[in-house]
């Protein structure tokens, strides 16, 4: 649907270099990268707010590189709540509709419909300064979707809201995507990417380093940067089941492997991840409070700047980080059997559906 | 124990502070310096003189001329100056500092010098003045010349105030409006201008006020028709202080009334938005 062809742009100290990707109709495409990686500029290039130095943007087979922003009919949501403070909620939502010469009654009914969809129908006569953060963000989304944009561009829309609201907005975005809306979403938060994306591109220092499904990217990071940035080597798709214990759940990887973890609410499908630092190695069966205990074989030992990364095969690969000192004390070598253990509280569950 | 008690007193503001005292005394002196001459003039001017002067057609014509010419100059020049201020707030370009310096020039040069410079381009002997003259239009000594002189010395106030106002409008609001299908013109009139309105209005009022009170530049391009500041000067020159006072009082009162009215209208407009 939308395609970027070797987009380059110099911008002060940094530069976007040869960016290529294509997003299909209905996809939820996530651009993941640290701040200053050039993600926001890339979105503004797609929106037509910034002209690339070279390269082209294609929309359904047409070159739109020189098309003015207003004719592209893309929606763009910024991290800041870009409410129009001098207009009521009604006028904010009606703003794009007024550019389209709607009749008064069509306009009223479309605004009412959108307000209902985003549960802000009681706020229409209020001014943005009297709205909560979540209400503002919902109003901005309603306004952006008023004209049924061909493509929805989101620039860190969840990073200035609290956890509770972020969860609500994630589920809202998921449902908007489920209705067929194509989305390109920029974030620095890998959890957001795991939770929402159908496809992820990791961008660093102006270049795309890896692209693929969230699972591909997180399970097989192609560069050290990605591995370190995403910070999770231990990343598994799971099905969640109640354990009988309050708040504690069983995350089922396959018929042989179950992890214990805590979760707020029971969702059926998602991912678990845990830090390699949380995984403890021991020669003898551990007799501790940890609930996750497995026996496996050491497959690979990779030296790091501080200590080693140890790959243990327990039926799937789990990565542990240990120090030089621990390495010598345990006498760890490739091929020997070993116990691994980690606490249920070290395991993060991220739901991928509601 | 002593320390926390002291802290509490300072927090309540009950402690006597020499610094505050000195600042307040100095501030009072400055206020007095502004108020005393004006007050003195009002006290020394008999109300009957003021009432009598207010009926003179020379005076009423002059005050009226001053108000409407300054207003016309402000409105006409605002049409170009406000978009220019927006451009300056949003764009960086080589020599921008030079452009900003040029805009401030009328503030720093003596206004009589500004009048002389202006006369140089509108007199019959000059290119522009000559062109108008060949069409049968004289500029020197007309309301047009007065308006030009007023605008010349007062336009920096409008441009600078409006520029600061536009700079405070978040650029992302404008970008958002563009993605919502608005043209750059629509963005300017529906987002940028309404949000910078307060600063723009205060720039307009400043420009208007500055134009009304202009003497130095106006007297060189047009002694007649006579604006109020020149009338005051003429009465003082010909008849002395006593005769200059009633006109001065009338002009000050009317100026104040006009500004209060403009402020009220502007504030109401902002609330309605």
Coordinates of C-alpha atoms in Angstrom, one line a residue:
Chain A
X1 CA 0.0 0.0 0.0
X2 CA 2.6 2.5 1.1
X3 CA 6.2 2.1 0.0
X4 CA 9.4 4.0 0.9
X5 CA 12.1 3.8 -1.6
X6 CA 15.7 4.7 -0.6
X7 CA 14.7 7.7 1.5
X8 CA 17.6 9.8 2.7
X9 CA 17.5 13.0 4.6
X10 CA 20.2 15.0 6.3
X11 CA 19.0 16.8 9.4
X12 CA 21.6 18.7 11.5
X13 CA 24.0 16.2 13.0
X14 CA 22.2 13.1 11.9
X15 CA 20.9 11.6 8.7
X16 CA 18.4 9.1 7.6
X17 CA 20.1 6.8 5.1
X18 CA 18.6 4.7 2.4
X19 CA 15.3 3.8 4.2
X20 CA 13.3 1.1 2.3
X21 CA 10.1 -0.6 3.5
X22 CA 6.6 -1.4 2.4
X23 CA 3.5 -1.6 4.5
X24 CA 0.5 -3.5 3.3
X25 CA -3.2 -2.7 3.7
X26 CA -4.4 -3.4 7.2
X27 CA -1.0 -3.9 8.7
X28 CA 0.2 -2.6 12.1
X29 CA 3.7 -1.6 11.3
X30 CA 6.0 -0.5 14.2
X31 CA 9.1 1.5 13.8
X32 CA 11.1 0.8 17.0
X33 CA 14.2 2.7 17.9
X34 CA 15.9 4.9 20.6
X35 CA 15.2 8.6 20.7
X36 CA 17.2 10.5 18.1
X37 CA 17.2 7.5 15.7
X38 CA 15.2 9.5 13.1
X39 CA 11.8 7.9 13.6
X40 CA 9.8 11.0 13.9
X41 CA 11.4 12.6 10.8
X42 CA 10.6 9.5 8.9
X43 CA 6.9 9.8 9.9
X44 CA 6.9 13.5 8.9
X45 CA 8.4 12.5 5.5
X46 CA 5.6 10.0 5.0
X47 CA 3.1 12.7 6.0
X48 CA 4.6 15.2 3.5
X49 CA 5.6 17.7 6.3
X50 CA 9.3 17.2 5.5
X51 CA 10.8 16.7 2.1
X52 CA 13.4 13.9 1.7
X53 CA 16.8 14.8 0.1
X54 CA 16.4 11.8 -2.1
X55 CA 14.2 8.8 -2.5
X56 CA 10.5 8.4 -3.1
X57 CA 7.2 7.7 -1.3
X58 CA 4.7 5.6 -3.2
X59 CA 1.0 5.1 -2.4
X60 CA -0.8 2.4 -4.2
X61 CA 1.5 2.6 -7.2
X62 CA 1.6 6.5 -7.4
X63 CA 4.6 8.6 -6.6
X64 CA 3.4 11.0 -3.9
X65 CA 6.8 12.4 -2.9
X66 CA 5.8 15.9 -4.0
X67 CA 2.2 15.7 -3.0
X68 CA 1.2 18.4 -0.4
X69 CA 0.3 17.1 3.1
X70 CA -3.4 17.9 2.9
X71 CA -3.9 16.0 -0.2
X72 CA -2.4 12.8 1.1
X73 CA -5.2 12.1 3.6
X74 CA -3.0 10.5 6.2
X75 CA -3.7 11.0 9.8
X76 CA -0.9 12.0 12.2
X77 CA -1.0 11.8 16.0
X78 CA 1.9 13.3 17.9
X79 CA 3.1 12.4 21.4
X80 CA 2.0 15.8 22.7
X81 CA -1.7 16.1 22.8
X82 CA -2.1 18.4 19.8
X83 CA -5.5 19.6 20.8
X84 CA -6.6 23.0 19.3
X85 CA -7.0 24.8 22.6
X86 CA -9.2 27.6 21.2
X87 CA -11.8 25.2 19.9
X88 CA -14.4 23.1 21.7
X89 CA -14.2 19.3 21.6
X90 CA -17.0 19.4 18.9
X91 CA -15.0 21.9 16.8
X92 CA -11.8 20.0 17.2
X93 CA -13.5 16.8 15.8
X94 CA -15.3 18.8 13.2
X95 CA -12.1 20.5 12.0
X96 CA -11.2 18.1 9.3
X97 CA -14.8 17.6 8.3
X98 CA -15.2 21.4 7.7
X99 CA -12.5 21.2 5.1
X100 CA -14.6 18.8 3.2
X101 CA -17.8 20.9 2.7
X102 CA -20.0 18.7 4.8
X103 CA -23.5 20.0 5.2
X104 CA -24.4 21.1 8.7
X105 CA -26.5 18.0 9.5
X106 CA -24.0 15.6 8.0
X107 CA -21.3 17.3 10.1
X108 CA -23.3 17.0 13.3
X109 CA -24.2 13.4 12.8
X110 CA -20.6 12.4 11.9
X111 CA -19.2 14.2 15.0
X112 CA -21.8 12.5 17.2
X113 CA -20.9 9.1 15.7
X114 CA -17.2 9.6 16.3
X115 CA -17.8 11.0 19.8
X116 CA -19.8 7.9 20.6
X117 CA -17.2 5.6 19.2
X118 CA -14.5 7.1 21.4
X119 CA -16.8 7.6 24.5
X120 CA -16.5 11.4 24.6
X121 CA -20.1 12.2 23.6
X122 CA -20.7 14.0 26.9
X123 CA -17.7 16.3 26.4
X124 CA -18.5 17.9 23.1
X125 CA -19.2 21.4 24.4
X126 CA -16.2 21.4 26.7
X127 CA -12.8 23.0 25.9
X128 CA -9.6 20.9 25.8
X129 CA -8.2 22.5 29.0
X130 CA -10.9 20.8 31.0
X131 CA -10.2 17.3 29.7
X132 CA -8.0 14.6 31.3
X133 CA -5.1 13.2 29.4
X134 CA -7.0 10.2 28.2
X135 CA -9.9 12.2 27.1
X136 CA -7.6 14.5 25.1
X137 CA -5.9 11.6 23.4
X138 CA -9.3 10.0 22.5
X139 CA -10.5 13.3 21.1
X140 CA -7.3 13.6 19.0
X141 CA -7.8 10.1 17.7
X142 CA -11.5 10.8 16.9
X143 CA -10.4 14.0 15.1
X144 CA -7.7 12.1 13.2
X145 CA -10.0 9.3 12.1
X146 CA -12.9 11.7 11.2
X147 CA -11.9 11.7 7.6
X148 CA -11.1 8.0 7.4
X149 CA -7.4 8.4 6.7
X150 CA -5.8 6.0 4.2
X151 CA -3.0 5.6 6.7
X152 CA -2.7 6.4 10.4
X153 CA 0.7 7.7 11.5
X154 CA 1.4 7.6 15.3
X155 CA 4.4 9.3 16.8
X156 CA 4.9 7.9 20.3
X157 CA 1.3 8.3 21.2
X158 CA 1.6 6.3 24.4
X159 CA 4.7 7.6 25.9
X160 CA 3.4 10.6 27.8
X161 CA 0.5 8.7 29.5
X162 CA 0.4 6.6 32.6
X163 CA 0.4 2.8 32.6
X164 CA -3.4 2.4 33.1
X165 CA -4.2 4.8 30.2
X166 CA -1.5 3.3 28.0
X167 CA -3.2 -0.1 28.4
X168 CA -6.6 1.5 27.5
X169 CA -5.1 3.2 24.4
X170 CA -3.4 0.1 23.3
X171 CA -6.6 -1.8 23.3
X172 CA -8.3 1.1 21.4
X173 CA -5.5 1.1 18.8
X174 CA -5.8 -2.6 18.4
X175 CA -9.5 -2.3 17.7
X176 CA -8.9 0.5 15.2
X177 CA -6.4 -1.7 13.4
X178 CA -8.8 -4.7 13.6
X179 CA -11.4 -2.6 11.7
X180 CA -8.9 -2.5 8.8
X181 CA -7.0 0.7 9.5
X182 CA -3.4 0.6 8.3
X183 CA -1.1 2.0 10.9
X184 CA 2.5 3.0 11.1
X185 CA 3.5 3.6 14.7
X186 CA 6.8 5.0 16.0
X187 CA 8.0 4.0 19.5
X188 CA 11.1 3.5 21.7
X189 CA 9.2 1.0 23.8
X190 CA 9.7 -2.7 22.8
X191 CA 6.8 -3.7 25.0
X192 CA 4.5 -1.6 22.8
X193 CA 6.0 -3.1 19.7
X194 CA 5.4 -6.7 21.0
X195 CA 1.9 -5.9 22.1
X196 CA 0.7 -4.2 19.0
X197 CA 2.8 -4.8 15.9
X198 CA 2.1 -7.2 13.1
X199 CA 5.5 -6.2 11.8
X200 CA 8.5 -4.4 13.4
X201 CA 11.4 -2.4 11.9
X202 CA 14.2 -1.6 14.3
X203 CA 15.8 1.8 13.4
X204 CA 19.0 3.0 14.8
X205 CA 21.2 6.0 13.8
X206 CA 19.1 6.7 10.7
X207 CA 19.2 3.1 9.4
X208 CA 16.8 0.2 9.5
X209 CA 18.7 -2.6 11.2
X210 CA 16.1 -5.4 11.1
X211 CA 12.6 -5.9 9.9
X212 CA 10.2 -8.7 10.5
X213 CA 7.5 -10.0 12.8
X214 CA 7.8 -9.1 16.4
X215 CA 8.7 -12.7 17.1
X216 CA 11.5 -12.8 14.5
X217 CA 13.0 -9.6 15.6
X218 CA 13.0 -10.3 19.4
X219 CA 13.9 -13.9 19.2
X220 CA 16.7 -13.5 16.6
X221 CA 18.1 -10.1 16.9
X222 CA 20.5 -9.6 14.0
X223 CA 22.8 -7.1 15.6
X224 CA 24.2 -6.5 19.0
X225 CA 22.4 -3.1 19.1
X226 CA 19.0 -4.8 18.6
X227 CA 19.8 -7.4 21.2
X228 CA 20.9 -4.7 23.7
X229 CA 18.2 -2.2 22.8
X230 CA 15.3 -4.7 23.1
X231 CA 17.1 -6.1 26.1
X232 CA 15.3 -9.4 26.0
X233 CA 16.9 -12.6 24.7
X234 CA 14.5 -14.7 26.6
X235 CA 11.3 -14.0 24.7
X236 CA 8.6 -16.6 24.1
X237 CA 5.1 -16.7 22.6
X238 CA 2.8 -18.3 25.2
X239 CA -0.7 -19.2 26.1
X240 CA -1.8 -18.1 29.6
X241 CA -3.6 -20.4 32.0
X242 CA -4.7 -19.9 35.6
X243 CA -2.5 -21.7 38.1
X244 CA -5.0 -21.8 41.0
X245 CA -2.8 -19.4 42.9
X246 CA -4.0 -15.8 43.1
X247 CA -2.3 -13.6 40.5
X248 CA 0.1 -16.4 39.5
X249 CA -0.4 -17.8 36.0
X250 CA 1.0 -20.6 33.9
X251 CA 2.5 -19.4 30.6
X252 CA 2.5 -22.4 28.4
X253 CA 5.2 -22.5 25.7
X254 CA 4.4 -26.0 24.5
X255 CA 3.3 -29.2 26.0
X256 CA 6.7 -29.7 27.8
X257 CA 7.5 -26.2 28.9
X258 CA 5.6 -24.0 31.3
X259 CA 6.7 -20.8 32.9
X260 CA 5.1 -19.3 36.0
X261 CA 4.5 -15.6 35.9
X262 CA 2.3 -12.8 37.4
X263 CA -0.2 -11.0 35.3
X264 CA -2.9 -8.4 36.0
X265 CA -5.7 -10.0 34.1
X266 CA -6.0 -13.2 32.3
X267 CA -5.4 -12.8 28.6
X268 CA -5.2 -15.9 26.5
X269 CA -2.3 -15.2 24.2
X270 CA 0.8 -13.1 24.5
X271 CA 4.5 -13.2 25.1
X272 CA 6.7 -13.7 28.2
X273 CA 10.1 -12.2 28.5
X274 CA 12.6 -12.1 31.3
X275 CA 16.1 -10.6 31.6
X276 CA 19.1 -12.8 31.2
X277 CA 20.3 -11.4 34.5
X278 CA 17.4 -12.9 36.3
X279 CA 18.3 -16.4 35.2
X280 CA 20.4 -18.2 37.9
X281 CA 22.7 -21.2 37.0
X282 CA 23.5 -24.0 39.5
X283 CA 25.2 -27.3 39.3
X284 CA 22.9 -29.1 41.8
X285 CA 19.1 -28.9 41.8
X286 CA 18.3 -25.6 43.4
X287 CA 16.5 -25.7 46.7
X288 CA 15.2 -22.2 46.7
X289 CA 12.0 -20.2 46.5
X290 CA 12.1 -19.8 42.8
X291 CA 9.1 -21.5 41.0
X292 CA 10.7 -21.7 37.6
X293 CA 13.3 -24.5 37.7
X294 CA 14.6 -26.4 34.6
X295 CA 17.3 -28.8 33.7
X296 CA 19.2 -28.3 30.5
X297 CA 22.4 -28.5 28.5
X298 CA 24.8 -25.7 27.9
X299 CA 24.9 -25.0 24.2
X300 CA 27.1 -22.0 23.8
X301 CA 29.1 -19.6 25.9
X302 CA 29.6 -16.1 24.5
X303 CA 32.1 -13.7 26.2
X304 CA 30.7 -10.2 26.9
X305 CA 32.1 -6.9 28.0
X306 CA 31.2 -7.9 31.6
X307 CA 31.1 -11.7 32.1
X308 CA 29.5 -14.2 29.8
X309 CA 26.2 -15.1 28.1
X310 CA 25.4 -18.7 28.5
X311 CA 22.8 -20.4 26.2
X312 CA 21.0 -23.3 27.9
X313 CA 18.8 -25.7 26.0
X314 CA 15.9 -26.7 28.1
X315 CA 13.8 -27.7 25.1
X316 CA 14.0 -24.1 24.1
X317 CA 16.9 -21.8 24.4
X318 CA 17.2 -19.7 27.5
X319 CA 20.0 -17.1 28.0
X320 CA 21.7 -16.4 31.3
X321 CA 24.2 -13.8 32.1
X322 CA 27.0 -14.7 34.6
X323 CA 30.2 -13.2 35.9
X324 CA 33.8 -14.3 35.3
X325 CA 33.9 -15.4 38.9
X326 CA 30.7 -17.5 38.7
X327 CA 32.0 -19.1 35.5
X328 CA 35.2 -20.3 37.2
X329 CA 33.4 -21.4 40.4
X330 CA 30.8 -23.4 38.6
X331 CA 33.2 -24.8 36.1
X332 CA 30.9 -24.2 33.2
X333 CA 31.8 -25.6 29.8
X334 CA 29.8 -26.2 26.7
X335 CA 28.0 -29.6 26.6
X336 CA 27.5 -30.1 30.4
X337 CA 24.1 -30.4 32.1
X338 CA 23.0 -27.6 34.4
X339 CA 20.0 -26.3 36.4
X340 CA 18.5 -22.9 35.7
X341 CA 16.0 -21.1 37.9
X342 CA 14.3 -17.7 38.0
X343 CA 11.5 -16.1 40.0
X344 CA 8.0 -15.8 38.7
X345 CA 8.2 -12.1 39.4
X346 CA 11.1 -11.7 37.0
X347 CA 8.9 -12.9 34.1
X348 CA 6.9 -10.2 32.3
X349 CA 3.8 -11.1 30.5
X350 CA 2.8 -8.9 27.5
X351 CA -0.6 -9.6 26.1
X352 CA -1.0 -9.4 22.3
X353 CA -4.8 -9.6 22.2
X354 CA -7.5 -8.5 24.5
Chain B
X1 CA 16.0 25.4 67.8
X2 CA 16.6 28.9 66.5
X3 CA 16.9 27.9 62.9
X4 CA 13.5 26.3 62.2
X5 CA 11.7 29.2 63.9
X6 CA 13.4 31.7 61.6
X7 CA 12.6 29.6 58.6
X8 CA 8.9 29.6 59.6
X9 CA 8.8 33.3 59.9
X10 CA 10.4 33.8 56.5
X11 CA 7.9 31.4 54.9
X12 CA 5.0 33.3 56.4
X13 CA 6.5 36.5 55.1
X14 CA 6.1 38.2 58.5
X15 CA 9.8 39.0 58.9
X16 CA 10.9 42.6 58.1
X17 CA 13.1 42.6 55.0
X18 CA 15.3 45.6 54.3
X19 CA 15.6 44.4 50.7
X20 CA 11.9 44.5 50.2
X21 CA 11.7 47.8 51.8
X22 CA 14.3 49.4 49.5
X23 CA 12.8 47.8 46.4
X24 CA 9.3 49.2 47.4
X25 CA 10.6 52.7 48.1
X26 CA 12.5 52.8 44.8
X27 CA 9.4 51.5 42.9
X28 CA 7.2 54.1 44.6
X29 CA 9.5 56.8 43.4
X30 CA 9.4 55.6 39.8
X31 CA 5.6 55.5 39.9
X32 CA 5.5 59.0 41.4
X33 CA 7.8 60.3 38.6
X34 CA 5.2 59.1 36.1
X35 CA 2.1 60.1 37.9
X36 CA 3.1 63.4 39.4
X37 CA 3.4 65.5 36.2
X38 CA 0.2 64.2 34.8
X39 CA -1.7 64.7 38.0
X40 CA -0.2 68.2 38.4
X41 CA -1.4 69.1 35.0
X42 CA -5.0 67.9 35.7
X43 CA -5.0 69.9 39.0
X44 CA -3.7 73.1 37.4
X45 CA -6.2 73.0 34.5
X46 CA -9.6 74.5 35.4
X47 CA -12.5 72.4 34.3
X48 CA -14.1 75.4 32.6
X49 CA -11.1 75.9 30.4
X50 CA -11.2 72.2 29.4
X51 CA -14.9 72.4 28.6
X52 CA -14.4 75.6 26.6
X53 CA -11.5 74.1 24.7
X54 CA -13.5 71.0 24.0
X55 CA -16.0 73.0 22.0
X56 CA -13.4 74.5 19.7
X57 CA -13.7 72.9 16.3
X58 CA -9.9 73.2 15.7
X59 CA -9.4 70.9 18.8
X60 CA -12.1 68.3 18.1
X61 CA -11.1 68.1 14.4
X62 CA -7.5 67.6 15.4
X63 CA -8.2 64.9 18.0
X64 CA -10.5 63.1 15.6
X65 CA -7.9 63.3 12.7
X66 CA -5.2 61.9 15.0
X67 CA -7.3 58.9 16.0
X68 CA -8.6 57.9 12.6
X69 CA -5.4 58.5 10.7
X70 CA -3.4 56.4 13.2
X71 CA -6.1 53.7 13.1
X72 CA -6.1 53.6 9.3
X73 CA -2.3 53.5 9.2
X74 CA -2.3 50.6 11.7
X75 CA -5.0 48.6 9.8
X76 CA -3.5 49.1 6.4
X77 CA 0.1 48.3 7.4
X78 CA -1.1 45.3 9.6
X79 CA -2.3 43.6 6.4
X80 CA 1.3 43.2 5.4
X81 CA 3.0 43.3 8.8
X82 CA 1.1 40.4 10.4
X83 CA 1.9 37.7 7.8
X84 CA 5.4 39.1 7.7
X85 CA 5.7 38.6 11.5
X86 CA 4.4 35.0 11.1
X87 CA 7.0 34.4 8.4
X88 CA 9.8 35.7 10.7
X89 CA 8.6 33.6 13.6
X90 CA 8.6 30.3 11.5
X91 CA 11.6 30.7 9.2
X92 CA 15.3 30.9 9.7
X93 CA 17.3 32.2 6.8
X94 CA 20.7 33.8 6.2
X95 CA 20.8 37.5 7.3
X96 CA 17.7 37.1 9.5
X97 CA 19.4 39.1 12.2
X98 CA 20.0 41.9 9.7
X99 CA 16.3 41.8 8.7
X100 CA 15.3 42.0 12.4
X101 CA 17.7 44.9 12.9
X102 CA 16.2 46.8 10.0
X103 CA 12.7 46.3 11.6
X104 CA 14.0 47.9 14.8
X105 CA 15.7 50.8 13.0
X106 CA 12.7 53.2 13.4
X107 CA 12.8 52.8 17.2
X108 CA 16.4 53.8 17.5
X109 CA 16.7 56.7 15.1
X110 CA 15.5 60.2 16.1
X111 CA 12.0 60.6 14.8
X112 CA 12.7 64.0 13.2
X113 CA 15.4 62.2 11.3
X114 CA 12.8 59.6 10.3
X115 CA 10.6 62.4 9.1
X116 CA 13.4 63.9 7.0
X117 CA 14.1 60.5 5.4
X118 CA 10.5 60.0 4.7
X119 CA 10.1 63.5 3.2
X120 CA 13.0 62.5 0.9
X121 CA 10.9 59.9 -0.8
X122 CA 7.5 61.6 -0.9
X123 CA 8.4 65.1 -1.9
X124 CA 7.8 66.3 -5.5
X125 CA 11.5 66.1 -6.3
X126 CA 11.7 62.4 -5.4
X127 CA 10.9 59.5 -7.6
X128 CA 7.8 58.3 -5.7
X129 CA 6.6 61.7 -4.9
X130 CA 7.2 62.8 -8.5
X131 CA 5.2 59.8 -9.8
X132 CA 2.2 60.7 -7.6
X133 CA 2.6 64.4 -8.4
X134 CA 2.4 63.6 -12.2
X135 CA -0.9 61.9 -11.4
X136 CA -2.1 65.1 -9.7
X137 CA -1.7 63.7 -6.2
X138 CA 0.4 65.6 -3.6
X139 CA 1.6 63.5 -0.7
X140 CA 3.4 66.1 1.5
X141 CA 1.0 67.9 3.9
X142 CA -1.7 65.3 3.5
X143 CA -3.3 62.6 5.7
X144 CA -1.5 60.0 3.6
X145 CA 1.8 61.6 4.6
X146 CA 0.8 61.7 8.3
X147 CA -0.2 58.0 8.1
X148 CA 3.1 57.1 6.6
X149 CA 5.0 59.0 9.2
X150 CA 3.0 57.4 12.0
X151 CA 3.4 53.9 10.5
X152 CA 7.1 54.3 9.9
X153 CA 7.9 54.9 13.6
X154 CA 5.3 52.5 15.0
X155 CA 5.4 49.4 12.8
X156 CA 8.2 47.7 14.8
X157 CA 5.9 47.4 17.8
X158 CA 3.4 45.5 15.8
X159 CA 5.8 43.2 14.0
X160 CA 7.8 42.4 17.2
X161 CA 4.7 41.7 19.3
X162 CA 3.1 39.6 16.6
X163 CA 6.3 37.7 15.9
X164 CA 6.6 36.7 19.6
X165 CA 3.0 35.6 19.6
X166 CA 3.4 33.4 16.6
X167 CA 6.6 31.9 17.9
X168 CA 4.6 30.7 21.0
X169 CA 2.1 28.8 18.9
X170 CA 3.4 25.1 18.9
X171 CA 4.4 24.2 15.4
X172 CA 3.0 20.7 15.8
X173 CA -0.5 22.2 16.0
X174 CA 0.0 23.7 12.6
X175 CA 1.4 20.4 11.3
X176 CA -1.6 18.5 12.7
X177 CA -3.9 20.9 10.9
X178 CA -2.1 20.3 7.6
X179 CA -2.6 16.6 8.0
X180 CA -6.2 17.2 8.7
X181 CA -6.7 18.6 5.3
X182 CA -6.2 22.3 5.9
X183 CA -4.3 24.5 3.3
X184 CA -1.5 26.7 4.6
X185 CA -3.9 29.7 4.3
X186 CA -6.5 27.8 6.4
X187 CA -3.9 26.8 9.0
X188 CA -2.9 30.5 9.3
X189 CA -6.4 31.8 9.8
X190 CA -7.9 28.9 11.9
X191 CA -4.9 28.0 14.1
X192 CA -1.9 30.4 14.0
X193 CA -3.7 33.7 14.1
X194 CA -6.4 32.8 16.7
X195 CA -3.7 31.3 19.0
X196 CA -1.4 34.4 18.6
X197 CA -4.4 36.7 18.8
X198 CA -3.6 38.2 22.2
X199 CA -0.1 39.2 21.2
X200 CA -1.3 40.4 17.8
X201 CA -3.9 42.7 19.4
X202 CA -1.5 44.0 21.9
X203 CA 0.9 44.8 19.0
X204 CA -2.0 46.6 17.1
X205 CA -2.9 48.6 20.2
X206 CA 0.8 49.5 20.7
X207 CA 1.2 50.5 17.1
X208 CA -2.0 52.6 17.2
X209 CA -1.0 54.3 20.4
X210 CA 2.5 55.0 19.2
X211 CA 1.2 56.4 16.0
X212 CA -1.3 58.7 17.7
X213 CA 1.4 60.2 19.9
X214 CA 3.9 60.8 17.1
X215 CA 5.2 64.3 16.8
X216 CA 8.7 64.5 15.4
X217 CA 8.2 62.6 12.1
X218 CA 4.7 63.9 11.5
X219 CA 5.6 67.6 11.8
X220 CA 8.2 67.3 9.1
X221 CA 6.0 65.7 6.5
X222 CA 2.7 67.5 7.4
X223 CA 2.4 70.5 9.7
X224 CA -1.2 70.8 8.4
X225 CA -3.7 69.1 8.7
X226 CA -2.7 69.4 12.3
X227 CA -2.6 66.3 14.5
X228 CA -3.1 66.7 18.3
X229 CA 0.5 66.5 19.3
X230 CA 1.4 69.3 16.9
X231 CA -1.6 71.3 18.0
X232 CA -0.4 71.1 21.6
X233 CA 3.1 72.2 20.5
X234 CA 1.6 75.1 18.5
X235 CA -0.5 76.4 21.4
X236 CA 2.4 76.2 23.7
X237 CA 4.7 78.0 21.2
X238 CA 2.2 80.8 20.5
X239 CA 0.3 81.2 23.8
X240 CA 2.3 79.5 26.5
X241 CA 1.8 76.8 29.0
X242 CA -1.6 77.8 30.3
X243 CA -3.1 77.6 26.8
X244 CA -1.4 74.3 25.9
X245 CA -2.8 72.5 29.0
X246 CA -6.5 72.1 28.2
X247 CA -5.8 70.6 24.8
X248 CA -3.3 68.3 26.4
X249 CA -5.8 67.2 29.1
X250 CA -8.4 66.5 26.4
X251 CA -6.0 64.5 24.3
X252 CA -4.7 62.4 27.2
X253 CA -8.3 61.6 28.4
X254 CA -9.5 60.6 24.9
X255 CA -6.4 58.5 24.3
X256 CA -6.9 56.7 27.6
X257 CA -10.6 56.1 26.8
X258 CA -9.8 54.7 23.4
X259 CA -7.2 52.3 24.7
X260 CA -9.4 51.1 27.5
X261 CA -12.2 50.5 25.0
X262 CA -9.8 48.6 22.6
X263 CA -8.5 46.4 25.4
X264 CA -12.0 45.6 26.5
X265 CA -13.1 44.7 23.0
X266 CA -9.9 42.6 22.5
X267 CA -10.4 40.7 25.8
X268 CA -14.0 40.0 25.0
X269 CA -13.1 38.7 21.6
X270 CA -10.6 36.3 23.2
X271 CA -13.2 35.0 25.6
X272 CA -15.7 34.4 22.8
X273 CA -13.2 32.4 20.8

